PDB file of C-alpha atoms (C1' of nucleotides) in Angstrom:
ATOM      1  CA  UNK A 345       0.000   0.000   0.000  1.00 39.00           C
ATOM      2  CA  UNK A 346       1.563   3.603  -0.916  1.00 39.00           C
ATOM      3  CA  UNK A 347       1.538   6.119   1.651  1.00 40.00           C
ATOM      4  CA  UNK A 348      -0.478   8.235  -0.365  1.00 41.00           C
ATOM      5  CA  UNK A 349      -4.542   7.566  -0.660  1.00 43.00           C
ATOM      6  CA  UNK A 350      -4.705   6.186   3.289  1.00 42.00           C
ATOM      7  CA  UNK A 351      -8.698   5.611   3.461  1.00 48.00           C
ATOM      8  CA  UNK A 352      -8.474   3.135   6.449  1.00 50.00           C
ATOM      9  CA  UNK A 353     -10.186   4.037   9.402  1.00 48.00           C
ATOM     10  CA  UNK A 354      -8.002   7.053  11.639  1.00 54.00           C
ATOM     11  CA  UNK A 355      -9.033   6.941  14.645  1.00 75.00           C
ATOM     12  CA  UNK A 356      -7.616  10.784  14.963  1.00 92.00           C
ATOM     13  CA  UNK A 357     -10.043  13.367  13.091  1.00 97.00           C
ATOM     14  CA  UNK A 358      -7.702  15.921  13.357  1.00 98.00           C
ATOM     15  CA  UNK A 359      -6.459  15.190   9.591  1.00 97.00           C
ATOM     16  CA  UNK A 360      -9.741  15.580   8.635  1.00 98.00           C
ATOM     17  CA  UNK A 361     -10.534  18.132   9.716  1.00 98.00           C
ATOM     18  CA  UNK A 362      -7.303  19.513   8.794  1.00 98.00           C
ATOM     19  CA  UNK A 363      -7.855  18.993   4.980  1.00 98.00           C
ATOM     20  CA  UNK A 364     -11.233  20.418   5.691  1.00 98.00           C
ATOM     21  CA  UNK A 365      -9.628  23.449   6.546  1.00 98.00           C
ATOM     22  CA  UNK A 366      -8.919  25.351   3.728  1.00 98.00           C
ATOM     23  CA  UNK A 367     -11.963  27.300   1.509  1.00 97.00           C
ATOM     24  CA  UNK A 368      -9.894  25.873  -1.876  1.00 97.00           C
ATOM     25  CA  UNK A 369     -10.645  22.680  -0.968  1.00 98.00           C
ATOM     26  CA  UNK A 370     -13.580  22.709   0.992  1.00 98.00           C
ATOM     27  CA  UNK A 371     -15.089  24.284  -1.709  1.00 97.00           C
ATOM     28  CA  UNK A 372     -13.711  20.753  -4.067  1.00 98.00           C
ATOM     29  CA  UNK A 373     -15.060  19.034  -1.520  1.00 98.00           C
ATOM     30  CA  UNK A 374     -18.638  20.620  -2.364  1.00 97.00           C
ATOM     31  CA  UNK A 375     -18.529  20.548  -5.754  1.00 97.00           C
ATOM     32  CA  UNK A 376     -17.814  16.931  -5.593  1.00 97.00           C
ATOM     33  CA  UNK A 377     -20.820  16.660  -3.304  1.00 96.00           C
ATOM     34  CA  UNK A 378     -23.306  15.671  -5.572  1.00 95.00           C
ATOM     35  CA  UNK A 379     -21.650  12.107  -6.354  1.00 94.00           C
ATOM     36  CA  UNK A 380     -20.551  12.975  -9.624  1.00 95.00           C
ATOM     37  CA  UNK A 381     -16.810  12.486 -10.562  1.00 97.00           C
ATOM     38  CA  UNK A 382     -14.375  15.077 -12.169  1.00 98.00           C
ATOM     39  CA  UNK A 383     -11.230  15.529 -13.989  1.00 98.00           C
ATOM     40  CA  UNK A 384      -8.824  17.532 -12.666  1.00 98.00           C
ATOM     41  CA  UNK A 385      -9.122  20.148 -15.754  1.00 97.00           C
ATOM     42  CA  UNK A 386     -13.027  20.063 -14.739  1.00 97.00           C
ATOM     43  CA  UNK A 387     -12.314  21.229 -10.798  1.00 97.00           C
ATOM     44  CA  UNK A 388      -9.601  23.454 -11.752  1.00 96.00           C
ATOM     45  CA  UNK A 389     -11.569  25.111 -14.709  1.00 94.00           C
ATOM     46  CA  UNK A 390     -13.218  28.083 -12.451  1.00 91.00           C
ATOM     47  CA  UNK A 391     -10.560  28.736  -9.748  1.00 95.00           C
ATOM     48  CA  UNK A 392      -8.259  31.363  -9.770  1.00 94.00           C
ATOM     49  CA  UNK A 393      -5.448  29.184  -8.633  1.00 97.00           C
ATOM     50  CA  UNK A 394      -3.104  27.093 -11.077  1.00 97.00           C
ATOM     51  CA  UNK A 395      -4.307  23.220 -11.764  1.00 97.00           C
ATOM     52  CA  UNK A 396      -1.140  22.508 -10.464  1.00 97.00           C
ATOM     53  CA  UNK A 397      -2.270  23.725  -6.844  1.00 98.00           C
ATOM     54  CA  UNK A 398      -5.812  22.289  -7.537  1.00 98.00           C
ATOM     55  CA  UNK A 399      -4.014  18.904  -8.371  1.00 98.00           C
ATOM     56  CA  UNK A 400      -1.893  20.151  -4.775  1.00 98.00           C
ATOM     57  CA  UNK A 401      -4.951  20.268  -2.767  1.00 98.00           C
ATOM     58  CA  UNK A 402      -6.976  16.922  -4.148  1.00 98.00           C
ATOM     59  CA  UNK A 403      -3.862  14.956  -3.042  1.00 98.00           C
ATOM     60  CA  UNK A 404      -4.258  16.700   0.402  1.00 98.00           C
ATOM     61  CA  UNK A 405      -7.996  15.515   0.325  1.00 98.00           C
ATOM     62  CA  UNK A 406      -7.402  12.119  -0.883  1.00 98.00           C
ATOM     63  CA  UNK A 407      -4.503  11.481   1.213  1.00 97.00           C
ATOM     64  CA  UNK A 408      -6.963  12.770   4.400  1.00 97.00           C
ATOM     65  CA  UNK A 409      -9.713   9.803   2.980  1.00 97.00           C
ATOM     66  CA  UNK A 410     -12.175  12.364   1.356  1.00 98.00           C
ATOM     67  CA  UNK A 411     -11.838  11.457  -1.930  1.00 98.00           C
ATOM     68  CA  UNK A 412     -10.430   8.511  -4.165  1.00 98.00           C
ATOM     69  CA  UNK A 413      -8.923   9.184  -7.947  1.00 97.00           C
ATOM     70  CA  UNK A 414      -8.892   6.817 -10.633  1.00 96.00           C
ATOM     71  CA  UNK A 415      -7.146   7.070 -14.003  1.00 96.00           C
ATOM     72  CA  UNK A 416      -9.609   7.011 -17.025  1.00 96.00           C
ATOM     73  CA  UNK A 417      -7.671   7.468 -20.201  1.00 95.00           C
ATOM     74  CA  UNK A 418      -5.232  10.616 -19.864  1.00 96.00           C
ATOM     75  CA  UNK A 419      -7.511  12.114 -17.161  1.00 96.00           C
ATOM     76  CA  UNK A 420      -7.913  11.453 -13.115  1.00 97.00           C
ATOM     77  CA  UNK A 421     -11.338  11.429 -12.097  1.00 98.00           C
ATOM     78  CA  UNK A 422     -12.395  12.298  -8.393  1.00 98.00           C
ATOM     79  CA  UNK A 423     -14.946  11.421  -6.385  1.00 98.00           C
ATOM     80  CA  UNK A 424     -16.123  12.118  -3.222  1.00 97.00           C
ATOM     81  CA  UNK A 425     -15.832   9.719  -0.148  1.00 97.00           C
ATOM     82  CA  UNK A 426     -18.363  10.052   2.498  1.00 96.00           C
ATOM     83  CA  UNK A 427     -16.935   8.047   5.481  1.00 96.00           C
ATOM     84  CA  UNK A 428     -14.326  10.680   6.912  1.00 97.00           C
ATOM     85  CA  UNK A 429     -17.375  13.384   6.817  1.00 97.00           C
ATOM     86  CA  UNK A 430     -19.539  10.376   8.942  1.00 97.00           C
ATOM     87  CA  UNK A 431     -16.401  10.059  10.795  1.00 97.00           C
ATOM     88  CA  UNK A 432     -16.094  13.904  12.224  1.00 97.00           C
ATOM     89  CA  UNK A 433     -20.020  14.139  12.231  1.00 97.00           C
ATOM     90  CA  UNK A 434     -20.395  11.747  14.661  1.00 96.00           C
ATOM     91  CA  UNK A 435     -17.479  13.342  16.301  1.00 97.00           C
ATOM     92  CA  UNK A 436     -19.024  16.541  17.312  1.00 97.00           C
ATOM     93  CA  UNK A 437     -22.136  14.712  17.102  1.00 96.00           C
ATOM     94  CA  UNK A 438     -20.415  13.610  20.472  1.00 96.00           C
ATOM     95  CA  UNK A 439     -18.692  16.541  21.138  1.00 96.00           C
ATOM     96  CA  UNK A 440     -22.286  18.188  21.098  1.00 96.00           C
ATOM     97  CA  UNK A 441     -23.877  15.737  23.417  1.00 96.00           C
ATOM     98  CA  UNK A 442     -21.655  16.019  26.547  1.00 96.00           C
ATOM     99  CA  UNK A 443     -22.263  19.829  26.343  1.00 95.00           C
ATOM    100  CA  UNK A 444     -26.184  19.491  26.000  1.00 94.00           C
ATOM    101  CA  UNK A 445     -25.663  17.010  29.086  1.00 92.00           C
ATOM    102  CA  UNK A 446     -23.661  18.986  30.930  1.00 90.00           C
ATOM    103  CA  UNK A 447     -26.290  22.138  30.405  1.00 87.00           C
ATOM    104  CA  UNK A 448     -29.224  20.041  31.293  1.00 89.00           C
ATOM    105  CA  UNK A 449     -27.553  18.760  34.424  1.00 90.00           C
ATOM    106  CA  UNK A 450     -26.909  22.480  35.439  1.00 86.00           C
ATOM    107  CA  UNK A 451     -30.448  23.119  34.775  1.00 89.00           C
ATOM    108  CA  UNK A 452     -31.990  20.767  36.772  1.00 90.00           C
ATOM    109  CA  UNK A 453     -29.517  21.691  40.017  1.00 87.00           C
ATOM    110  CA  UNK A 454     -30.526  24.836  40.034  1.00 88.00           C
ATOM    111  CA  UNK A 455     -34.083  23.773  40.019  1.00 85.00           C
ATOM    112  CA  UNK A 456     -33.853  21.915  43.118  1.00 77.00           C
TER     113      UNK A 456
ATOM    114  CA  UNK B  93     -13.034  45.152  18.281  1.00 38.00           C
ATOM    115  CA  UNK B  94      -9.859  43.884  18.630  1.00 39.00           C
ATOM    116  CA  UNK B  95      -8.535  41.535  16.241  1.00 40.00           C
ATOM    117  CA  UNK B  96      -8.568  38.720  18.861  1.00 41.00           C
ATOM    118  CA  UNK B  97     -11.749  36.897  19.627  1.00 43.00           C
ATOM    119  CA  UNK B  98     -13.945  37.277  16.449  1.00 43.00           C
ATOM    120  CA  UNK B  99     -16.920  35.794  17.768  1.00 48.00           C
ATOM    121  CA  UNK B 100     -19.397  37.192  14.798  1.00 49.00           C
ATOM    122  CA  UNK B 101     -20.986  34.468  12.245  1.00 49.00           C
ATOM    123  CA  UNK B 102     -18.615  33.365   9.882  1.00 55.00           C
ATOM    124  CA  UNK B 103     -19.684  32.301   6.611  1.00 75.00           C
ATOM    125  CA  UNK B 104     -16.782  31.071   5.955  1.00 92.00           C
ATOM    126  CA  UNK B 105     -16.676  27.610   7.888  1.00 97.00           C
ATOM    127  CA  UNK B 106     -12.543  26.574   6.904  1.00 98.00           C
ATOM    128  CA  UNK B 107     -11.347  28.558   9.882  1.00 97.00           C
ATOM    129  CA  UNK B 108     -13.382  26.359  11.747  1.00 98.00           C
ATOM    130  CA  UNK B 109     -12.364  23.060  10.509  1.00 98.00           C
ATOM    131  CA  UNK B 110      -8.583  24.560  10.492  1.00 98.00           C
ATOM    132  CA  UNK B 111      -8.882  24.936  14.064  1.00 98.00           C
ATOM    133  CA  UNK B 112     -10.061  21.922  14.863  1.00 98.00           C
ATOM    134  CA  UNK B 113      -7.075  20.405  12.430  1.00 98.00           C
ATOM    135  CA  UNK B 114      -4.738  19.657  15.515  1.00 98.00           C
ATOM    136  CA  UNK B 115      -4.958  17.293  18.276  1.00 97.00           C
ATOM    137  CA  UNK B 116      -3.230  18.933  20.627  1.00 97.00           C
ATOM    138  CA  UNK B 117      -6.559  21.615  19.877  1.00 98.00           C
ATOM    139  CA  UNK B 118      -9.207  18.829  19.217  1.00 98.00           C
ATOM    140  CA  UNK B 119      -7.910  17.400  23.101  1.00 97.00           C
ATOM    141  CA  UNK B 120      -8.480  20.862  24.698  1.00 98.00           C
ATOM    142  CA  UNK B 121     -11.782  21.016  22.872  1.00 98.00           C
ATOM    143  CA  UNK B 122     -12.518  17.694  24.308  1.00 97.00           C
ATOM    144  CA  UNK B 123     -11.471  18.756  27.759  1.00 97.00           C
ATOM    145  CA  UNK B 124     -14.118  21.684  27.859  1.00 97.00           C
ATOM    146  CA  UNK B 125     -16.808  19.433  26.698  1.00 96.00           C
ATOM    147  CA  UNK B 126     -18.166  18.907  29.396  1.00 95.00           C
ATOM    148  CA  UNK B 127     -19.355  23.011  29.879  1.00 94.00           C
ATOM    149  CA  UNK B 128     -16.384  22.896  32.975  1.00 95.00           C
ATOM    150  CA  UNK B 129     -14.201  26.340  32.898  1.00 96.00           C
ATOM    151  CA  UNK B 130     -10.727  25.796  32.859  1.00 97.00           C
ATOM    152  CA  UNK B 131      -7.599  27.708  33.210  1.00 98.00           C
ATOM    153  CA  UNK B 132      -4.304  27.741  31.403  1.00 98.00           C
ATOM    154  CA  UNK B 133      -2.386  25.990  34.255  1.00 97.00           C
ATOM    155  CA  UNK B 134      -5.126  23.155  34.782  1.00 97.00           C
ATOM    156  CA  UNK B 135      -5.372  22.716  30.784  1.00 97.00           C
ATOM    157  CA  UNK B 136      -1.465  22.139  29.847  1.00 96.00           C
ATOM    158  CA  UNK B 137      -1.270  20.615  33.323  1.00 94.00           C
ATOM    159  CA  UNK B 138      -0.921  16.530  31.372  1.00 91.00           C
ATOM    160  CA  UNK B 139       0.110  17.596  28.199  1.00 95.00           C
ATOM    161  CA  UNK B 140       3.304  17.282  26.870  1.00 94.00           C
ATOM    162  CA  UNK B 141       4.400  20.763  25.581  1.00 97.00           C
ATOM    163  CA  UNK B 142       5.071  24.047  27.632  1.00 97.00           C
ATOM    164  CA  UNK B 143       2.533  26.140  28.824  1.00 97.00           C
ATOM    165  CA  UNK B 144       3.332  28.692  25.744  1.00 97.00           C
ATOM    166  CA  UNK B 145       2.405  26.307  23.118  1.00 98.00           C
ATOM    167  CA  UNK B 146      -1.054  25.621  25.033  1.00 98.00           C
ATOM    168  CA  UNK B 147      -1.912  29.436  25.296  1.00 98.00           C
ATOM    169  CA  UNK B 148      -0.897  29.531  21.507  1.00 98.00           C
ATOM    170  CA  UNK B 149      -3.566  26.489  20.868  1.00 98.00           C
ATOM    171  CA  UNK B 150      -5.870  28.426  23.185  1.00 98.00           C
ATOM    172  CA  UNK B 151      -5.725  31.723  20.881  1.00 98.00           C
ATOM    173  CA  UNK B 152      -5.925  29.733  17.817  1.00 98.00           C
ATOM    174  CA  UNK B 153      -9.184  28.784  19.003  1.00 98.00           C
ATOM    175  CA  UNK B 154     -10.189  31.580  20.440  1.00 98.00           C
ATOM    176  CA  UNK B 155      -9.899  33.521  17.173  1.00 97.00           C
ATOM    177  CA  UNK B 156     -12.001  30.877  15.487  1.00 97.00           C
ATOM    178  CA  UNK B 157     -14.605  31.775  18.086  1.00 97.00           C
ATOM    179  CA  UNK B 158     -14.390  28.206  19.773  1.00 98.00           C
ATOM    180  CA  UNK B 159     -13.645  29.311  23.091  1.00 98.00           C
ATOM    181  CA  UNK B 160     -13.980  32.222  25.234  1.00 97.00           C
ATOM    182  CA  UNK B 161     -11.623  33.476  28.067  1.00 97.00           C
ATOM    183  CA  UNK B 162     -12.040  35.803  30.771  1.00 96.00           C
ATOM    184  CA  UNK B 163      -9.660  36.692  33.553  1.00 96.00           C
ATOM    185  CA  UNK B 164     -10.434  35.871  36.673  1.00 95.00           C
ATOM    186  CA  UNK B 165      -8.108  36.692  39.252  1.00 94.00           C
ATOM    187  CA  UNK B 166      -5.218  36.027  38.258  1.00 95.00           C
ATOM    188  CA  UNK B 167      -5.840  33.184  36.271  1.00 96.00           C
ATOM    189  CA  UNK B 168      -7.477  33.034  32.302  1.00 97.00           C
ATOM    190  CA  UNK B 169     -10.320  30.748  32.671  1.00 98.00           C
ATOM    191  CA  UNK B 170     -11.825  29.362  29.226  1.00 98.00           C
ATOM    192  CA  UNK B 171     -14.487  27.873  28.403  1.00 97.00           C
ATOM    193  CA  UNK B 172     -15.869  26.192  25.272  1.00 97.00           C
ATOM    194  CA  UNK B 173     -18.110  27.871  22.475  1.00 97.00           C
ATOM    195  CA  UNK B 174     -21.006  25.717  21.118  1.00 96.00           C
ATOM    196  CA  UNK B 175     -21.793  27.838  17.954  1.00 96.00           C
ATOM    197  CA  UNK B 176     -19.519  27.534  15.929  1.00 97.00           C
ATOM    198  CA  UNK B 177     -19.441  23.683  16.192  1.00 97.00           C
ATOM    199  CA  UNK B 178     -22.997  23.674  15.440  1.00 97.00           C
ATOM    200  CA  UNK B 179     -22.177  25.853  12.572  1.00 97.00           C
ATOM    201  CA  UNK B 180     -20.101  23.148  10.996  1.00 97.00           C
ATOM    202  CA  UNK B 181     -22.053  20.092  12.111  1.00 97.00           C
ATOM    203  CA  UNK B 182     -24.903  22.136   9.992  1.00 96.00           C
ATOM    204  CA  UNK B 183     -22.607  22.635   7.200  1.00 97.00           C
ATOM    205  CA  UNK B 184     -21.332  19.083   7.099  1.00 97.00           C
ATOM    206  CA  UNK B 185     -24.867  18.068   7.341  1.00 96.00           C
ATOM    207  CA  UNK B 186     -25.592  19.890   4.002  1.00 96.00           C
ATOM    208  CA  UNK B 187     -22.618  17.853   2.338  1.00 96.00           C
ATOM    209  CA  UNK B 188     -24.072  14.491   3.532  1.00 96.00           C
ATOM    210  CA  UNK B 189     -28.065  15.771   2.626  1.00 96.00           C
ATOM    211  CA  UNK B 190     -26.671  16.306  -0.869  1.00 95.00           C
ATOM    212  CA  UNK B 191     -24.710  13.373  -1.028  1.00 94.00           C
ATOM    213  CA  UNK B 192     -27.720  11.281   0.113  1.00 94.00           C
ATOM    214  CA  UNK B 193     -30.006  13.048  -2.399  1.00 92.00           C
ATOM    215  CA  UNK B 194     -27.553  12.042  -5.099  1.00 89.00           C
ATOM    216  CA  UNK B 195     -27.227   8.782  -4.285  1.00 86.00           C
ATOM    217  CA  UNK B 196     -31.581   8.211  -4.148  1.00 89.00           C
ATOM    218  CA  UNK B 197     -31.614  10.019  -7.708  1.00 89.00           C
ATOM    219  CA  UNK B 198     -29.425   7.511  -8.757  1.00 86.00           C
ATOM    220  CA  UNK B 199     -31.089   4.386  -7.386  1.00 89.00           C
ATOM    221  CA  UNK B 200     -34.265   5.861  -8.878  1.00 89.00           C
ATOM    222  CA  UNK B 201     -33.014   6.188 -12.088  1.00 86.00           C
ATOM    223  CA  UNK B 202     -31.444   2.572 -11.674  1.00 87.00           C
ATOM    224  CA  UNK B 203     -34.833   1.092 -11.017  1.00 83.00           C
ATOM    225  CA  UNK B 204     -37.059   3.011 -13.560  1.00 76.00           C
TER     226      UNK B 204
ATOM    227  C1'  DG C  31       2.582  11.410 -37.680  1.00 86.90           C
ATOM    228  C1'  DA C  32       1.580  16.034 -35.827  1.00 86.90           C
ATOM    229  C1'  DT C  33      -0.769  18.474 -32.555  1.00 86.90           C
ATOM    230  C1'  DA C  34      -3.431  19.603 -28.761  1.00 86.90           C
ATOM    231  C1'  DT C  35      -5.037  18.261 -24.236  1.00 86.90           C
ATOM    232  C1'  DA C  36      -4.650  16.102 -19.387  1.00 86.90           C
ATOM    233  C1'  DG C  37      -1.756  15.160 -16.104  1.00 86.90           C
ATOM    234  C1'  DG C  38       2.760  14.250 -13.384  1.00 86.90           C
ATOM    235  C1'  DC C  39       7.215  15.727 -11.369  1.00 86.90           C
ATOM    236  C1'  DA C  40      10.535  18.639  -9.313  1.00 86.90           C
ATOM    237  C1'  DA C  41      12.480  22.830  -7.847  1.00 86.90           C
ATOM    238  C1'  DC C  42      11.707  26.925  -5.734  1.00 86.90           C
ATOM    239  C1'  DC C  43       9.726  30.652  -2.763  1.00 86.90           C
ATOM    240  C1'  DA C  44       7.371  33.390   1.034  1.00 86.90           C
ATOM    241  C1'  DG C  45       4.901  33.115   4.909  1.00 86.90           C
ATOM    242  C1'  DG C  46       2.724  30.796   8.667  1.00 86.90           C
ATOM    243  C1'  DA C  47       2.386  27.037  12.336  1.00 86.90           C
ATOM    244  C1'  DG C  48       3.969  24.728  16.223  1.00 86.90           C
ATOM    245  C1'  DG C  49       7.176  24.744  19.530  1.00 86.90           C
ATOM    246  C1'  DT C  50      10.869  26.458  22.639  1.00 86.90           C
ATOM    247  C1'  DT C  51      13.397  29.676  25.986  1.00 86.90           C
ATOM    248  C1'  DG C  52      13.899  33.773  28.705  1.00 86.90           C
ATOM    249  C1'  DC C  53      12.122  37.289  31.168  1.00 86.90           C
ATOM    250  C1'  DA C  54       8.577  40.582  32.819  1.00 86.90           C
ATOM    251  C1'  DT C  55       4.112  41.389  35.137  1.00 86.90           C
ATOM    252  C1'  DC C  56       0.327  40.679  38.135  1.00 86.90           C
ATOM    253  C1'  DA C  57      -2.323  38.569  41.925  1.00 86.90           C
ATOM    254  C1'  DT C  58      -2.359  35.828  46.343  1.00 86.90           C
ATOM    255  C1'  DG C  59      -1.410  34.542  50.809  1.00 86.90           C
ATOM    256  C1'  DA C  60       1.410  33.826  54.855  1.00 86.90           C
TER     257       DA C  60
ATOM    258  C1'  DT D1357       6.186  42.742  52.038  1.00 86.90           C
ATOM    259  C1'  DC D1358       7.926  38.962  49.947  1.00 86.90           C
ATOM    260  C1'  DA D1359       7.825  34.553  47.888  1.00 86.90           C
ATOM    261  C1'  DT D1360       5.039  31.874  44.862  1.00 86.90           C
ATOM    262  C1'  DG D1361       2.090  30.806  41.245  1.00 86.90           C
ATOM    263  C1'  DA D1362      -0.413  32.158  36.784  1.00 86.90           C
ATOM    264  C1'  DT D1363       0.039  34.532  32.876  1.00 86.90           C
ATOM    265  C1'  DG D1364       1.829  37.655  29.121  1.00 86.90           C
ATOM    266  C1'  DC D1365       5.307  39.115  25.735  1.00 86.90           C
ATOM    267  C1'  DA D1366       8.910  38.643  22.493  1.00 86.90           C
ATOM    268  C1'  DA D1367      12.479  36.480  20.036  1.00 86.90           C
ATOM    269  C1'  DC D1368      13.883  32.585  17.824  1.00 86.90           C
ATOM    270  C1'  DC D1369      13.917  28.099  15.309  1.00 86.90           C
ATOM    271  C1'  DT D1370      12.406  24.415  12.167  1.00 86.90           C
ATOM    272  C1'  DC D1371       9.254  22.491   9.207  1.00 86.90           C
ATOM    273  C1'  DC D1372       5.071  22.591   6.568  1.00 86.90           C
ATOM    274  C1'  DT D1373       1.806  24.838   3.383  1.00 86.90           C
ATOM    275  C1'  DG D1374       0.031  27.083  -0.452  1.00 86.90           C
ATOM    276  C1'  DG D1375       1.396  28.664  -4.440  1.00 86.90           C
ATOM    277  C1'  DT D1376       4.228  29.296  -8.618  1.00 86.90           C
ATOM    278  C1'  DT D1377       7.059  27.995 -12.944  1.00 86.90           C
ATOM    279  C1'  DG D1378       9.197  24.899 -16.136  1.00 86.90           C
ATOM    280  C1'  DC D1379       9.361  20.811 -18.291  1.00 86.90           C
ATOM    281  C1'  DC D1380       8.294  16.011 -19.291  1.00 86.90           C
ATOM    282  C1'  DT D1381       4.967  12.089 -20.336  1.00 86.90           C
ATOM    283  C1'  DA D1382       0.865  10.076 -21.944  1.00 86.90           C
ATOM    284  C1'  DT D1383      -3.459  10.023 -24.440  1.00 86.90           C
ATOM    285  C1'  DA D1384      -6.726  11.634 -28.026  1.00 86.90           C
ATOM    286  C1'  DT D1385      -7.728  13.419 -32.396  1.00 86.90           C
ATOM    287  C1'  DC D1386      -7.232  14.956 -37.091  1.00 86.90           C
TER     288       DC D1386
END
DNA sequence: GATATAGGCAACCAGGAGGTTGCATCATGA
DNA sequence: TCATGATGCAACCTCCTGGTTGCCTATATC
């Protein structure tokens, strides 16, 4: 297995939410949200940025799990993974949770 | 204002998720989870690295408008901000909706 | 075969991130 | 008031990140 393209499960969502921190390619991120898959050329057609740093940032994502590549012909198409996204959901899903619990136990000691 | 502390809606969620991109940061997150206050000494008290770095990590996420602080005495106590987590869980949420509504168009269109 | 298109590779650059050390400041408590 | 504990400030260092440019390779297409 190369190093690049790790999509086993990390038990450390910092990396994801690392990649997700950037608007270049949280933006890739949406426009691969609708399931479809796209050539490099395609996601780097309406950016300011050169494909070059496109290509940059989609091995960033796909090295974080959130998307897999495949060569078709002479062009890589990408495609959105949804697992990592599950991952950090449920993550501050969790995150979430002990702070509502922690509120409601406030509320009901200062009700007694 | 001061530049510090930008607590105002974001639109722009990749600040967020850059924040949360460390796990020395996701940890002290984690730690004020539970709606506790906390000061500087108590939160680097079992980490690792110096005090410094975990004041640096505290105004990292302080800027992103995860945490507050206040000074109480002569200690900075800080405590965690729910918003903009639910801003993200909301955003992420719109990435899996679509992703879901993909995916249904597509069985759809498989069984027709 | 010649040409255009899609992508890969490598070097390079500026600036920021994460961390350290040293020292100053402020509050507390005996 | 004086020692201690909590924090702030600033300089410094190394490595990574986001971006560029130049060039090479591979695939279509005419």
């Amino acid at each position: 297995m190369s190093t690049h393209s790790i999509q086993t499960r990390d038990p450390d969502p910092a990396p994801i939410f690392a990649a997700l921190g950037d608007r270049t390619r949280l933006s890739l991120v949406m426009k691969l949200s609708d399931g479809q898959t796209r050539s490099i050329a395609k996601l780097s057609a309406d950016t300011e940025i050169t494909r070059q740093a496109v290509t940059k940032h989609l091995r960033v994502l796909e090295n974080a799990g959130l998307v897999s590549s495949s060569r078709v012909g002479r062009e890589s198409q990408f495609a959105l993974r949804p697992e990592p996204i599950a991952e950090i959901r449920s993550y501050l899903d969790e995150v979430s949770r002990q702070w509502d619990d922690a509120l409601s136990r406030l509320r009901s000691f200062i009700e007694q």
